[in-house]
Coordinates of C-alpha atoms in Angstrom, one line a residue:
Chain A
X1 CA 79.5 22.0 -0.7
X2 CA 78.8 21.1 2.9
X3 CA 76.3 22.9 5.1
X4 CA 77.9 25.9 6.9
X5 CA 76.8 27.6 10.1
X6 CA 76.0 30.8 8.2
X7 CA 72.9 32.9 7.7
X8 CA 73.2 35.6 5.0
X9 CA 70.4 38.0 4.4
X10 CA 70.8 40.4 1.5
X11 CA 68.3 43.1 0.8
X12 CA 65.4 40.8 1.9
X13 CA 62.1 42.5 1.4
X14 CA 58.5 41.2 1.9
X15 CA 55.6 43.2 0.7
X16 CA 51.9 42.4 1.3
X17 CA 49.9 44.6 -1.0
X18 CA 51.0 48.1 -0.2
X19 CA 52.5 47.2 3.2
X20 CA 56.2 46.5 3.5
X21 CA 56.4 44.0 6.3
X22 CA 60.2 43.7 5.9
X23 CA 62.1 46.5 4.1
X24 CA 65.4 45.6 2.6
X25 CA 67.1 44.0 5.6
X26 CA 70.8 42.9 5.6
X27 CA 72.9 40.9 8.0
X28 CA 75.2 38.0 8.2
X29 CA 75.7 35.6 11.1
X30 CA 78.5 33.0 11.1
X31 CA 79.8 30.3 13.4
X32 CA 78.7 29.4 16.9
X33 CA 76.7 31.6 19.3
X34 CA 73.3 33.0 19.9
X35 CA 71.8 36.2 18.3
X36 CA 68.6 37.8 19.4
X37 CA 66.2 39.4 17.0
X38 CA 64.3 42.1 18.8
X39 CA 61.5 44.5 18.0
X40 CA 58.0 45.4 18.9
X41 CA 54.9 43.5 17.7
X42 CA 54.4 43.8 14.0
X43 CA 58.1 44.9 13.5
X44 CA 58.7 42.1 11.0
X45 CA 60.4 39.6 13.2
X46 CA 58.2 36.6 12.4
X47 CA 58.1 37.5 8.7
X48 CA 61.9 37.5 8.7
X49 CA 61.9 34.1 10.4
X50 CA 59.4 32.7 7.9
X51 CA 61.5 34.0 5.0
X52 CA 64.7 32.4 6.4
X53 CA 63.0 29.0 6.9
X54 CA 61.3 28.9 3.5
X55 CA 57.8 29.2 4.8
X56 CA 57.2 32.4 2.7
X57 CA 59.2 33.8 -0.2
X58 CA 60.9 37.2 -0.1
X59 CA 59.4 39.7 -2.5
X60 CA 62.9 40.8 -3.2
X61 CA 66.5 40.0 -2.1
X62 CA 68.4 36.8 -1.3
X63 CA 68.6 34.7 1.8
X64 CA 71.2 31.9 2.1
X65 CA 71.1 29.4 4.9
X66 CA 74.2 27.2 5.4
X67 CA 75.5 28.5 2.1
X68 CA 72.3 27.5 0.1
X69 CA 69.7 29.8 -1.4
X70 CA 66.5 29.1 0.6
X71 CA 64.4 29.6 -2.5
X72 CA 66.4 27.7 -5.1
X73 CA 68.0 25.1 -2.9
X74 CA 65.3 24.7 -0.3
X75 CA 66.0 21.1 0.6
X76 CA 69.7 21.6 1.1
X77 CA 69.2 24.9 3.0
X78 CA 66.7 23.2 5.4
X79 CA 68.9 20.1 5.8
X80 CA 71.1 21.6 8.5
X81 CA 68.5 23.6 10.5
X82 CA 66.1 23.1 13.3
X83 CA 63.2 25.5 13.6
X84 CA 60.5 26.5 16.0
X85 CA 58.4 29.2 14.3
X86 CA 55.1 30.7 15.7
X87 CA 53.0 27.9 17.4
X88 CA 53.5 24.8 15.3
X89 CA 50.8 22.1 15.5
X90 CA 51.9 18.6 14.7
X91 CA 49.1 16.4 13.4
X92 CA 46.7 16.0 16.3
X93 CA 46.0 12.3 15.7
X94 CA 49.7 11.3 15.9
X95 CA 51.4 10.6 19.2
X96 CA 54.4 12.5 20.6
X97 CA 56.7 9.7 19.6
X98 CA 55.3 9.4 16.1
X99 CA 55.7 13.2 15.6
X100 CA 59.3 13.1 16.6
X101 CA 60.0 10.0 14.7
X102 CA 58.4 11.6 11.6
X103 CA 60.8 14.5 11.7
X104 CA 63.7 12.2 12.5
X105 CA 63.0 10.1 9.4
X106 CA 62.6 13.2 7.2
X107 CA 66.0 14.4 8.4
X108 CA 67.5 11.0 7.7
X109 CA 68.4 10.3 11.3
X110 CA 68.9 6.7 12.4
X111 CA 66.0 5.4 14.5
X112 CA 68.3 4.6 17.4
X113 CA 69.6 8.2 17.4
X114 CA 66.0 9.6 17.5
X115 CA 65.2 7.3 20.4
X116 CA 68.3 8.5 22.2
X117 CA 67.3 12.1 21.5
X118 CA 63.8 11.4 23.0
X119 CA 65.4 9.7 26.0
X120 CA 68.0 12.4 26.8
X121 CA 66.9 15.7 25.3
X122 CA 63.2 14.8 25.8
X123 CA 63.8 14.1 29.4
X124 CA 65.8 17.3 29.9
X125 CA 63.0 19.5 28.5
X126 CA 60.3 17.3 30.1
X127 CA 58.3 16.4 27.0
X128 CA 55.0 14.8 27.8
X129 CA 54.3 11.0 27.7
X130 CA 55.5 9.9 24.3
X131 CA 52.4 7.7 23.8
X132 CA 50.0 10.6 24.2
X133 CA 48.3 12.1 21.1
X134 CA 49.3 15.6 20.2
X135 CA 45.7 16.7 20.2
X136 CA 45.4 16.0 23.9
X137 CA 48.4 18.3 24.8
X138 CA 48.4 21.8 26.2
X139 CA 50.0 24.6 24.1
X140 CA 53.1 24.6 26.3
X141 CA 53.4 20.8 26.0
X142 CA 53.1 20.9 22.2
X143 CA 55.7 23.7 22.1
X144 CA 58.1 21.4 24.0
X145 CA 57.6 18.6 21.6
X146 CA 58.3 20.9 18.7
X147 CA 61.3 22.3 20.6
X148 CA 62.6 18.8 20.9
X149 CA 62.3 18.2 17.1
X150 CA 64.1 21.5 16.4
X151 CA 67.2 20.1 18.1
X152 CA 66.9 16.7 16.5
X153 CA 69.9 15.6 14.5
X154 CA 72.2 18.2 16.0
X155 CA 71.5 20.9 13.3
X156 CA 74.1 23.6 12.7
X157 CA 71.6 26.4 12.8
X158 CA 68.6 26.7 15.1
X159 CA 65.8 29.2 14.6
X160 CA 63.7 29.9 17.7
X161 CA 60.8 32.4 17.3
X162 CA 59.6 33.2 20.8
X163 CA 60.6 29.7 22.1
X164 CA 59.2 30.2 25.6
X165 CA 55.8 31.5 24.5
X166 CA 53.2 29.7 26.6
X167 CA 55.7 28.2 29.0
X168 CA 55.7 28.7 32.7
X169 CA 58.8 30.1 34.6
X170 CA 60.2 26.6 35.4
X171 CA 59.9 25.6 31.7
X172 CA 61.6 28.9 30.6
X173 CA 64.6 28.1 32.8
X174 CA 65.0 24.7 31.2
X175 CA 64.8 26.3 27.7
X176 CA 67.3 29.0 28.7
X177 CA 69.8 26.4 29.9
X178 CA 69.4 24.4 26.7
X179 CA 70.1 27.5 24.7
X180 CA 73.2 28.3 26.8
X181 CA 74.5 24.8 26.2
X182 CA 73.8 24.6 22.5
X183 CA 75.1 28.0 21.6
X184 CA 78.6 26.8 22.3
X185 CA 78.5 24.6 19.2
X186 CA 75.6 25.9 17.2
X187 CA 74.4 29.1 15.6
X188 CA 71.1 30.0 17.3
X189 CA 68.9 32.8 16.0
X190 CA 66.0 33.7 18.3
X191 CA 63.4 36.2 19.1
X192 CA 61.9 36.9 22.5
X193 CA 59.8 39.4 24.3
X194 CA 61.5 38.6 27.5
X195 CA 64.6 40.8 27.4
X196 CA 66.1 39.3 30.5
X197 CA 66.0 35.9 28.7
X198 CA 68.0 37.6 25.8
X199 CA 70.4 39.2 28.2
X200 CA 71.1 35.9 29.8
X201 CA 71.5 33.9 26.6
X202 CA 72.5 36.0 23.6
X203 CA 75.9 37.2 22.4
X204 CA 74.5 39.6 19.8
X205 CA 71.3 41.5 19.2
X206 CA 69.6 42.8 16.1
X207 CA 66.8 45.3 16.5
X208 CA 64.1 45.6 13.9
X209 CA 61.3 48.2 13.8
X210 CA 58.8 48.9 11.1
X211 CA 60.5 46.3 8.8
X212 CA 64.0 47.9 9.0
X213 CA 67.0 46.9 10.9
X214 CA 67.8 49.7 13.4
X215 CA 70.8 48.2 15.3
X216 CA 73.1 45.2 15.1
X217 CA 75.5 45.0 17.9
X218 CA 77.0 42.6 20.5
X219 CA 74.8 42.4 23.7
X220 CA 77.8 43.6 25.7
X221 CA 78.2 46.8 23.5
X222 CA 74.4 47.5 23.7
X223 CA 74.6 47.1 27.5
X224 CA 77.5 49.5 27.6
X225 CA 75.9 52.0 25.4
X226 CA 72.4 51.9 26.8
X227 CA 73.2 51.7 30.5
X228 CA 70.1 52.1 32.6
X229 CA 69.1 55.8 32.7
X230 CA 66.5 55.5 35.4
X231 CA 66.5 54.3 39.0
X232 CA 63.7 53.2 41.3
X233 CA 63.8 54.6 44.8
X234 CA 61.8 53.3 47.7
X235 CA 61.7 55.6 50.7
X236 CA 61.1 54.3 54.3
X237 CA 58.3 56.8 54.8
X238 CA 55.8 58.7 52.6
X239 CA 57.4 61.6 50.8
X240 CA 55.8 64.4 48.7
X241 CA 56.7 64.5 45.0
X242 CA 57.6 68.2 45.3
X243 CA 60.2 67.3 48.0
X244 CA 61.9 64.7 45.8
X245 CA 62.0 67.1 42.8
X246 CA 63.5 69.8 45.0
X247 CA 66.0 67.4 46.6
X248 CA 67.2 66.1 43.3
X249 CA 67.3 69.4 41.3
X250 CA 70.2 69.5 38.9
X251 CA 70.6 65.7 38.9
X252 CA 67.2 64.2 37.9
X253 CA 65.7 64.9 34.5
X254 CA 62.3 63.5 35.5
X255 CA 60.7 62.2 38.7
X256 CA 57.6 60.0 38.4
X257 CA 55.7 58.7 41.5
X258 CA 55.0 55.0 41.4
X259 CA 53.2 54.6 44.7
X260 CA 53.2 56.3 48.1
X261 CA 56.8 55.3 48.8
X262 CA 58.3 54.7 45.4
X263 CA 59.6 57.0 42.6
X264 CA 61.1 56.5 39.3
X265 CA 64.0 58.9 38.7
X266 CA 65.4 59.5 35.2
X267 CA 68.9 60.9 34.8
X268 CA 71.7 61.2 32.2
X269 CA 72.9 57.6 32.9
X270 CA 76.4 58.5 34.2
X271 CA 77.7 56.7 37.3
X272 CA 78.5 60.0 39.1
X273 CA 75.0 61.4 38.7
X274 CA 73.6 58.0 39.9
X275 CA 75.7 58.3 43.0
X276 CA 74.7 61.9 43.6
X277 CA 71.0 60.9 43.2
X278 CA 71.4 58.2 45.9
X279 CA 73.0 60.8 48.2
X280 CA 70.2 63.3 47.5
X281 CA 67.5 60.7 48.2
X282 CA 69.1 59.8 51.5
X283 CA 69.0 63.5 52.5
X284 CA 65.2 63.6 51.8
X285 CA 64.4 60.4 53.8
X286 CA 65.7 57.0 54.7
X287 CA 66.0 54.8 51.6
X288 CA 64.8 51.2 51.6
X289 CA 65.8 50.2 48.1
X290 CA 67.7 51.9 45.2
X291 CA 67.9 50.0 42.0
X292 CA 68.3 50.4 38.2
X293 CA 65.0 50.7 36.5
X294 CA 64.8 47.9 33.8
X295 CA 67.8 46.4 32.0
X296 CA 70.1 48.0 29.6
X297 CA 68.4 46.0 26.8
X298 CA 65.1 47.5 27.8
X299 CA 66.6 51.0 27.7
X300 CA 68.0 50.2 24.3
X301 CA 64.6 48.8 23.1
X302 CA 62.7 51.9 24.3
X303 CA 65.3 54.3 23.0
X304 CA 65.4 52.7 19.6
X305 CA 61.7 52.7 19.3
X306 CA 61.6 56.4 20.3
X307 CA 64.3 57.3 17.8
X308 CA 62.2 55.8 15.0
Chain B
X1 CA 82.4 34.3 15.1
X2 CA 84.5 32.1 12.9
X3 CA 82.9 30.1 10.1
X4 CA 82.4 26.5 10.9
X5 CA 81.0 23.6 9.0
X6 CA 78.0 21.7 10.3
X7 CA 78.6 18.3 12.0
X8 CA 74.9 17.4 12.2
X9 CA 73.8 13.8 12.2
X10 CA 71.3 14.4 9.4
X11 CA 71.8 12.4 6.2
X12 CA 71.0 13.2 2.7
X13 CA 67.8 11.3 1.6
X14 CA 66.5 10.9 -1.9
X15 CA 63.3 12.6 -2.9
X16 CA 61.8 9.1 -3.5
X17 CA 62.4 8.0 0.1
X18 CA 61.1 11.3 1.5
X19 CA 58.0 10.8 -0.6
X20 CA 57.6 7.3 0.9
X21 CA 58.1 8.7 4.4
X22 CA 55.4 11.4 3.9
X23 CA 53.1 8.7 2.5
X24 CA 53.7 6.3 5.4
X25 CA 53.0 8.9 8.1
X26 CA 50.0 10.3 6.2
X27 CA 48.5 6.8 6.1
X28 CA 49.3 6.4 9.8
X29 CA 47.6 9.8 10.4
X30 CA 44.5 8.9 8.4
X31 CA 44.1 5.5 10.1
X32 CA 43.9 7.3 13.5
X33 CA 41.4 9.8 12.4
X34 CA 37.6 9.7 12.7
X35 CA 37.2 10.4 9.0
X36 CA 38.8 7.1 8.1
X37 CA 36.5 5.3 10.5
X38 CA 33.5 7.2 9.0
X39 CA 34.5 6.2 5.5
X40 CA 35.0 2.6 6.5
X41 CA 31.6 2.5 8.1
X42 CA 30.0 4.1 5.0
X43 CA 31.5 1.6 2.5
X44 CA 30.8 -1.3 4.8
X45 CA 27.2 -0.3 5.1
X46 CA 26.9 0.0 1.4
X47 CA 28.4 -3.4 1.0
X48 CA 26.1 -4.9 3.7
X49 CA 23.1 -3.2 2.1
X50 CA 24.0 -4.7 -1.3
X51 CA 24.2 -8.2 0.1
X52 CA 21.0 -7.7 2.2
X53 CA 19.0 -6.4 -0.8
X54 CA 20.1 -9.4 -2.8
X55 CA 18.8 -11.8 -0.2
X56 CA 15.7 -9.7 0.3
X57 CA 14.8 -9.8 -3.4
X58 CA 15.5 -13.5 -3.6
X59 CA 18.3 -15.3 -5.3
X60 CA 15.9 -17.0 -7.8
X61 CA 14.6 -13.6 -8.9
X62 CA 18.1 -12.3 -9.5
X63 CA 19.0 -15.3 -11.5
X64 CA 16.0 -14.8 -13.8
X65 CA 16.6 -11.0 -14.2
X66 CA 20.4 -10.8 -14.4
X67 CA 21.0 -14.1 -16.2
X68 CA 24.8 -13.8 -15.8
X69 CA 27.6 -12.8 -13.4
X70 CA 28.6 -10.0 -15.8
X71 CA 25.1 -8.4 -15.7
X72 CA 24.9 -8.8 -12.0
X73 CA 28.3 -7.3 -11.3
X74 CA 27.7 -4.5 -13.7
X75 CA 24.5 -3.6 -11.9
X76 CA 26.2 -3.8 -8.5
X77 CA 29.0 -1.5 -9.5
X78 CA 26.6 1.3 -10.3
X79 CA 27.0 3.0 -6.9
X80 CA 30.8 2.7 -6.7
X81 CA 31.4 6.1 -8.2
X82 CA 29.5 7.7 -5.4
X83 CA 31.7 6.1 -2.8
X84 CA 34.8 7.0 -4.7
X85 CA 33.8 10.7 -4.8
X86 CA 33.1 10.7 -1.1
X87 CA 36.3 8.9 0.0
X88 CA 38.5 11.0 -2.3
X89 CA 36.9 14.2 -1.1
X90 CA 37.5 13.4 2.6
X91 CA 41.1 12.2 2.1
X92 CA 42.2 14.8 -0.5
X93 CA 40.1 17.9 0.2
X94 CA 42.5 19.2 2.9
X95 CA 45.7 17.7 1.6
X96 CA 47.6 20.9 1.0
X97 CA 45.6 23.5 2.8
X98 CA 46.4 21.8 6.1
X99 CA 50.0 22.9 5.5
X100 CA 49.4 26.3 4.0
X101 CA 46.3 27.3 6.0
X102 CA 46.9 25.9 9.4
X103 CA 49.7 26.0 12.0
X104 CA 50.7 22.4 10.9
X105 CA 52.7 24.1 8.2
X106 CA 55.1 25.4 10.8
X107 CA 55.9 21.8 11.7
X108 CA 56.4 20.0 8.4
X109 CA 57.2 22.8 6.0
X110 CA 60.5 23.7 7.8
X111 CA 61.8 20.2 7.3
X112 CA 64.3 19.3 4.5
X113 CA 61.8 18.0 2.0
X114 CA 60.7 19.3 -1.3
X115 CA 57.1 20.4 -1.8
X116 CA 56.7 17.9 -4.6
X117 CA 57.5 15.1 -2.2
X118 CA 54.9 16.3 0.3
X119 CA 52.3 16.5 -2.5
X120 CA 53.1 13.2 -4.1
X121 CA 53.4 11.4 -0.7
X122 CA 50.0 12.8 0.4
X123 CA 48.5 11.9 -2.9
X124 CA 49.7 8.3 -2.8
X125 CA 48.4 7.9 0.7
X126 CA 44.9 9.2 -0.2
X127 CA 44.8 7.1 -3.3
X128 CA 46.0 3.9 -1.5
X129 CA 43.5 4.2 1.3
X130 CA 40.7 5.2 -1.2
X131 CA 41.4 2.1 -3.3
X132 CA 41.5 -0.2 -0.2
X133 CA 38.2 1.1 1.0
X134 CA 36.4 0.8 -2.3
X135 CA 37.7 -2.7 -2.7
X136 CA 35.5 -3.7 0.2
X137 CA 32.5 -3.0 -2.1
X138 CA 34.1 -5.0 -4.9
X139 CA 34.6 -7.9 -2.4
X140 CA 30.9 -7.9 -1.5
X141 CA 29.8 -7.8 -5.1
X142 CA 32.3 -10.5 -6.2
X143 CA 31.3 -12.6 -3.2
X144 CA 27.6 -12.4 -4.1
X145 CA 28.3 -13.2 -7.7
X146 CA 30.2 -16.3 -6.6
X147 CA 27.4 -17.3 -4.3
X148 CA 24.6 -16.7 -6.8
X149 CA 26.2 -17.7 -10.1
X150 CA 29.0 -19.9 -8.9
X151 CA 31.4 -17.7 -10.8
X152 CA 32.9 -14.2 -10.9
X153 CA 33.2 -12.6 -14.4
X154 CA 36.8 -11.9 -15.0
X155 CA 36.0 -8.4 -16.4
X156 CA 35.6 -7.3 -12.8
X157 CA 39.4 -6.9 -12.9
X158 CA 39.0 -4.4 -15.8
X159 CA 36.5 -2.5 -13.6
X160 CA 39.0 -2.4 -10.8
X161 CA 41.4 -0.8 -13.2
X162 CA 38.9 1.8 -14.1
X163 CA 38.0 2.3 -10.5
X164 CA 41.7 3.0 -9.7
X165 CA 41.6 5.7 -12.5
X166 CA 38.5 7.2 -11.0
X167 CA 40.1 7.3 -7.5
X168 CA 43.1 9.1 -9.1
X169 CA 40.8 11.5 -10.9
X170 CA 38.6 12.4 -7.9
X171 CA 41.7 12.6 -5.6
X172 CA 43.4 15.0 -8.1
X173 CA 40.2 17.2 -8.1
X174 CA 40.0 17.2 -4.3
X175 CA 43.8 18.1 -4.1
X176 CA 43.1 21.0 -6.6
X177 CA 40.3 22.3 -4.3
X178 CA 42.6 21.9 -1.2
X179 CA 45.2 24.1 -3.0
X180 CA 42.7 26.8 -3.9
X181 CA 41.0 27.2 -0.6
X182 CA 42.8 28.2 2.6
X183 CA 40.4 26.4 4.9
X184 CA 40.7 22.6 5.0
X185 CA 37.0 22.3 5.8
X186 CA 36.0 24.4 2.7
X187 CA 38.2 22.3 0.5
X188 CA 36.5 19.1 1.7
X189 CA 33.0 20.5 1.4
X190 CA 33.5 21.8 -2.1
X191 CA 35.0 18.5 -3.2
X192 CA 32.0 16.6 -1.7
X193 CA 29.6 19.1 -3.3
X194 CA 31.2 18.5 -6.8
X195 CA 31.4 14.8 -6.6
X196 CA 27.9 14.2 -5.1
X197 CA 25.8 17.0 -6.5
X198 CA 27.2 19.5 -9.0
X199 CA 28.5 16.9 -11.6
X200 CA 25.0 15.2 -11.5
X201 CA 23.2 18.5 -12.0
X202 CA 25.5 19.5 -14.9
X203 CA 25.0 16.1 -16.5
X204 CA 21.2 16.3 -16.2
X205 CA 21.0 19.8 -17.6
X206 CA 23.2 18.8 -20.6
X207 CA 21.2 15.7 -21.3
X208 CA 18.0 17.8 -21.4
X209 CA 19.7 19.9 -24.1
X210 CA 21.0 16.8 -25.9
X211 CA 24.7 17.7 -25.3
X212 CA 27.1 15.0 -24.4
X213 CA 28.7 15.8 -21.0
X214 CA 32.1 14.6 -22.2
X215 CA 33.9 16.8 -19.7
X216 CA 32.1 15.5 -16.6
X217 CA 33.7 13.0 -14.3
X218 CA 30.3 11.8 -13.2
X219 CA 29.6 10.9 -16.8
X220 CA 32.9 9.2 -17.2
X221 CA 32.6 7.1 -14.1
X222 CA 29.8 4.9 -15.6
X223 CA 32.5 3.0 -17.5
X224 CA 33.3 1.3 -14.1
X225 CA 30.1 -0.8 -14.4
X226 CA 29.7 -0.7 -18.2
X227 CA 33.1 -2.3 -18.8
X228 CA 31.9 -5.5 -17.2
X229 CA 28.9 -5.8 -19.6
X230 CA 29.8 -3.7 -22.6
X231 CA 27.1 -5.1 -24.9
X232 CA 24.4 -3.9 -22.6
X233 CA 24.9 -0.2 -23.4
X234 CA 24.6 2.1 -26.4
X235 CA 26.4 5.4 -26.7
X236 CA 23.3 7.4 -27.4
X237 CA 19.7 6.5 -26.6
X238 CA 16.9 8.8 -27.7
X239 CA 13.9 8.9 -25.5
X240 CA 10.6 10.8 -25.8
X241 CA 9.2 12.4 -22.7
X242 CA 5.9 14.2 -23.1
X243 CA 6.5 14.8 -26.8
X244 CA 10.1 16.0 -26.3
X245 CA 12.9 13.8 -27.4
X246 CA 16.0 13.8 -25.2
X247 CA 19.3 12.0 -25.8
X248 CA 20.8 10.0 -23.0
X249 CA 24.5 9.5 -23.4
X250 CA 26.7 6.7 -22.2
X251 CA 30.5 7.1 -22.6
X252 CA 32.5 4.7 -24.7
X253 CA 35.0 2.8 -22.6
X254 CA 37.9 4.6 -24.2
X255 CA 36.1 7.9 -23.8
X256 CA 35.4 7.5 -20.1
X257 CA 38.9 6.2 -19.5
X258 CA 40.4 9.2 -21.3
X259 CA 38.3 11.7 -19.3
X260 CA 39.4 10.1 -16.0
X261 CA 43.1 10.2 -17.1
X262 CA 42.8 13.8 -18.2
X263 CA 41.2 14.8 -14.8
X264 CA 43.8 12.9 -12.9
X265 CA 46.7 14.5 -14.7
X266 CA 45.4 18.1 -15.2
X267 CA 44.1 18.6 -11.7
X268 CA 47.2 17.1 -10.1
X269 CA 49.4 19.4 -12.1
X270 CA 47.2 22.4 -11.2
X271 CA 47.3 21.5 -7.5
X272 CA 51.1 21.2 -7.7
X273 CA 51.5 24.6 -9.4
X274 CA 49.2 26.2 -6.8
X275 CA 50.9 24.5 -3.9
X276 CA 54.4 25.6 -5.1
X277 CA 53.2 29.1 -5.3
X278 CA 51.4 29.2 -1.9
X279 CA 53.0 30.3 1.3
X280 CA 52.3 29.2 4.8
X281 CA 49.8 31.7 6.1
X282 CA 47.5 30.2 8.7
X283 CA 44.1 31.9 9.2

């Protein structure tokens, strides 16, 4: 059997003592594309990633990667993946080149292909000087080295747990572009706290909270369902809160001041109410800016956490 | 999304080759660390000290006391066990905990390699470097024997064989501690503590109670020097100290060899079982 671009998680559970870090989760991902795994801190995201990459064993349930059981066929399951989990630390005494060559050899990649990867992919993500020792690199630089190894050998499935952690905005853009390119021919499963990053790159989202999957949907559908239900209004002059509440009576469900000129206005999320709120605001005072408060994904995130 | 097969460039590699790759990079790693330099300095200093003391005592005195190359070599090898314990502890004491107790695990443990390959590769790397370092001491002793007696007793080769067994035994013990403790530093410290102090303390206590310490590695390691001059040792010697007789034991060659083999096998298997069970959970 050859390695398939498929992740199958069946009733996977991880228990630490009396605490259920992951509670019987189920999902299947197949083929090319990027899926985001979202949830608050401690929701079970990293535990799930660790189970899927064989770093820890599920207490219960079965996880197959590429068609292979990660517990029973660990080597085969890991043969077609690339992974960046938590904050990996390659051996401090080895150089950047040694570290990448090491992974290349373990994956059975020809030396020339590894050198080509360092030359092309390494340049693209701006890995540090290949003769520098890992121990002398910053956290962001180390993350880029490991990011480079995750894509080594063109693996069918790529796991990225908070891939832009510790990176500056310019580095994040590079990573985003790499994900956008690779998802065309790879299955990418990633987590991120930056919801804009997810909106920009992922086709599907899976929400997890308190160890349980709460939603699995396409990003498009989530955006449609959780359209922004708040707007931020910035008036040209100082306005009293009471005047805004009175002016938007029957349209706004909640008005929250966010400065002398700015207010957050919550409403039912429909386009007509949004338009009426804009008209109402303009009657109160001249409006400088009027924009959606947060992204649809943020709305979904907050709503799902509240529902729980 | 439709199901697609992977077209990755990765090839299927045998476990044997993966073990070799792990060993190769582990040796590369050790050679670039301060601990290797420290061990090299220690064994070099011991070797230099051995040569210096010989010259300080005077060659003619050594010739009259030792009488033969075998006695001279046997005496010189008395301290090798100490170096072996130290070297094995520093190379093996963090061998598995570095993967299960630190963030290094997130780098290597997600690669397509079985845990047994990681363990064996690391073990072979630690044993290889350990043997190479200890051979420096053998070189100094053999060199001095050639200089003083004009010959090197061939039984030094048997001693090298026993030394290799001792390196295997101490490395297995250090691997066992590295699999028990989460912290790499603790694993190294406990290994050093056992090899340098605890075994000696246990041996001494048992000797005072006239019990043969047949389960002590420290006891077994004396065969390294005894094998070169077997006729110079008795299995049991009774001595009277202030009216109390105590028995001092020296292992038979077969006995010491067996103890080292048992240590090497049992503690390697135990460290394998623990490593297989352990998950990557950095502190």
